[in-house]
PDB file of C-alpha atoms in Angstrom:
ATOM      1  CA  MET C  41      -7.136 -18.323  28.209  1.00  0.00           C
ATOM      2  CA  GLU C  42      -5.875 -18.232  24.483  1.00  0.00           C
ATOM      3  CA  ASP C  43      -9.206 -19.213  23.280  1.00  0.00           C
ATOM      4  CA  ILE C  44     -10.741 -16.006  25.034  1.00  0.00           C
ATOM      5  CA  ILE C  45      -8.103 -13.887  23.304  1.00  0.00           C
ATOM      6  CA  TYR C  46      -8.784 -15.221  19.984  1.00  0.00           C
ATOM      7  CA  ILE C  47     -12.653 -14.820  20.294  1.00  0.00           C
ATOM      8  CA  ALA C  48     -12.218 -11.323  21.521  1.00  0.00           C
ATOM      9  CA  ALA C  49      -9.841 -10.330  18.832  1.00  0.00           C
ATOM     10  CA  GLU C  50     -11.970 -11.708  16.238  1.00  0.00           C
ATOM     11  CA  SER C  51     -15.179  -9.999  17.535  1.00  0.00           C
ATOM     12  CA  CYS C  52     -13.334  -6.746  16.832  1.00  0.00           C
ATOM     13  CA  GLY C  53     -11.910  -7.869  13.344  1.00  0.00           C
ATOM     14  CA  PHE C  54      -8.440  -8.728  14.515  1.00  0.00           C
ATOM     15  CA  SER C  55      -6.393 -11.970  14.682  1.00  0.00           C
ATOM     16  CA  PHE C  56      -4.807 -13.551  17.605  1.00  0.00           C
ATOM     17  CA  ASP C  57      -1.493 -12.604  16.250  1.00  0.00           C
ATOM     18  CA  ASP C  58      -2.422  -9.014  15.885  1.00  0.00           C
ATOM     19  CA  VAL C  59      -3.402  -8.559  19.514  1.00  0.00           C
ATOM     20  CA  THR C  60      -0.537 -10.356  20.727  1.00  0.00           C
ATOM     21  CA  GLY C  61       1.913  -8.522  18.484  1.00  0.00           C
ATOM     22  CA  ARG C  62       3.772  -5.250  18.830  1.00  0.00           C
ATOM     23  CA  SER C  63       1.647  -2.837  16.671  1.00  0.00           C
ATOM     24  CA  ARG C  64       0.726   0.343  18.124  1.00  0.00           C
ATOM     25  CA  ARG C  65      -2.231   1.361  16.036  1.00  0.00           C
ATOM     26  CA  GLU C  66      -4.697   3.012  18.219  1.00  0.00           C
ATOM     27  CA  CYS C  67      -7.606   0.610  17.439  1.00  0.00           C
ATOM     28  CA  LEU C  68      -5.646  -2.334  17.871  1.00  0.00           C
ATOM     29  CA  SER C  69      -3.891  -1.201  21.180  1.00  0.00           C
ATOM     30  CA  VAL C  70      -7.498  -0.428  22.734  1.00  0.00           C
ATOM     31  CA  VAL C  71      -8.590  -3.882  21.882  1.00  0.00           C
ATOM     32  CA  ARG C  72      -5.424  -5.269  23.439  1.00  0.00           C
ATOM     33  CA  GLN C  73      -5.716  -3.303  26.510  1.00  0.00           C
ATOM     34  CA  ILE C  74      -9.471  -4.265  26.726  1.00  0.00           C
ATOM     35  CA  ILE C  75      -8.665  -7.748  26.687  1.00  0.00           C
ATOM     36  CA  TRP C  76      -5.794  -7.172  29.340  1.00  0.00           C
ATOM     37  CA  HIS C  77      -8.679  -5.570  31.514  1.00  0.00           C
ATOM     38  CA  ARG C  78     -10.994  -8.656  31.133  1.00  0.00           C
ATOM     39  CA  LEU C  79      -8.319 -11.300  31.762  1.00  0.00           C
ATOM     40  CA  HIS C  80      -7.132  -9.328  35.036  1.00  0.00           C
ATOM     41  CA  GLY C  81     -10.871  -8.962  36.134  1.00  0.00           C
ATOM     42  CA  TRP C  82     -10.954 -12.585  35.704  1.00  0.00           C
ATOM     43  CA  GLY C  83      -8.252 -13.235  38.163  1.00  0.00           C
ATOM     44  CA  MET C  84      -5.049 -13.183  36.284  1.00  0.00           C
ATOM     45  CA  SER C  85      -2.237 -11.098  37.460  1.00  0.00           C
ATOM     46  CA  TYR C  86      -0.339  -8.460  35.569  1.00  0.00           C
ATOM     47  CA  GLY C  87       2.559 -10.597  35.363  1.00  0.00           C
ATOM     48  CA  GLN C  88       0.673 -13.508  33.844  1.00  0.00           C
ATOM     49  CA  ILE C  89      -0.982 -11.401  31.233  1.00  0.00           C
ATOM     50  CA  GLY C  90       2.221  -9.811  30.592  1.00  0.00           C
ATOM     51  CA  GLU C  91       3.806 -13.088  29.879  1.00  0.00           C
ATOM     52  CA  MET C  92       1.207 -14.193  27.445  1.00  0.00           C
ATOM     53  CA  PHE C  93       1.450 -10.878  25.456  1.00  0.00           C
ATOM     54  CA  GLY C  94       5.206 -10.503  25.709  1.00  0.00           C
ATOM     55  CA  ARG C  95       4.869  -7.146  27.694  1.00  0.00           C
ATOM     56  CA  SER C  96       5.887  -6.194  31.139  1.00  0.00           C
ATOM     57  CA  HIS C  97       3.503  -6.178  34.224  1.00  0.00           C
ATOM     58  CA  VAL C  98       3.756  -2.536  34.178  1.00  0.00           C
ATOM     59  CA  SER C  99       2.525  -2.184  30.642  1.00  0.00           C
ATOM     60  CA  VAL C 100      -0.441  -4.371  31.417  1.00  0.00           C
ATOM     61  CA  LEU C 101      -1.092  -2.123  34.560  1.00  0.00           C
ATOM     62  CA  TYR C 102      -0.965   0.796  32.461  1.00  0.00           C
ATOM     63  CA  GLY C 103      -3.246  -0.581  29.780  1.00  0.00           C
ATOM     64  CA  VAL C 104      -5.938  -1.911  32.309  1.00  0.00           C
ATOM     65  CA  ASN C 105      -5.916   1.577  34.131  1.00  0.00           C
ATOM     66  CA  ARG C 106      -6.316   3.269  30.793  1.00  0.00           C
ATOM     67  CA  VAL C 107      -9.252   1.350  29.889  1.00  0.00           C
ATOM     68  CA  GLU C 108     -10.967   2.208  33.230  1.00  0.00           C
ATOM     69  CA  ASP C 109     -10.251   5.904  32.596  1.00  0.00           C
ATOM     70  CA  MET C 110     -11.423   5.884  29.103  1.00  0.00           C
ATOM     71  CA  VAL C 111     -14.706   4.083  29.944  1.00  0.00           C
ATOM     72  CA  SER C 112     -15.334   6.503  32.872  1.00  0.00           C
ATOM     73  CA  ILE C 113     -15.003   9.437  30.455  1.00  0.00           C
ATOM     74  CA  GLY C 114     -17.270   7.859  27.856  1.00  0.00           C
ATOM     75  CA  ASP C 115     -14.667   7.460  25.092  1.00  0.00           C
ATOM     76  CA  ARG C 116     -16.753   6.208  22.060  1.00  0.00           C
ATOM     77  CA  LEU C 117     -13.959   3.855  20.763  1.00  0.00           C
ATOM     78  CA  THR C 118     -13.330   2.289  24.096  1.00  0.00           C
ATOM     79  CA  VAL C 119     -16.840   1.838  25.050  1.00  0.00           C
ATOM     80  CA  GLU C 120     -17.806   0.293  21.539  1.00  0.00           C
ATOM     81  CA  LEU C 121     -14.741  -2.205  21.454  1.00  0.00           C
ATOM     82  CA  SER C 122     -15.536  -3.063  25.268  1.00  0.00           C
ATOM     83  CA  ARG C 123     -19.110  -3.957  24.236  1.00  0.00           C
ATOM     84  CA  LYS C 124     -18.003  -6.032  21.310  1.00  0.00           C
ATOM     85  CA  VAL C 125     -15.375  -7.969  23.514  1.00  0.00           C
ATOM     86  CA  ASP C 126     -18.003  -8.509  26.117  1.00  0.00           C
ATOM     87  CA  GLU C 127     -20.778  -9.786  23.864  1.00  0.00           C
ATOM     88  CA  ALA C 128     -18.227 -12.188  22.366  1.00  0.00           C
ATOM     89  CA  VAL C 129     -16.742 -13.634  25.553  1.00  0.00           C
ATOM     90  CA  MET C 130     -19.465 -13.329  28.111  1.00  0.00           C
TER      91      MET C 130
END
């Protein structure tokens, strides 16, 4: 799974360390949450994802739900970054 995180991060201009780090910059946070959303969709639990990123399962749950909400309302940044991640890892 670390390879997928690396590929997804690089596709959006970030490093593995950036997306697994503690930065709260909006663009980086969105990419991190999109990666969480994809990992959960592929069967990983919130707890497993949280362990990989040094976060609680509740933080991951919030991030996954936020991605779904932002895509559903057509948030440009989230939709664009989701597309980049999908193209890189699918």
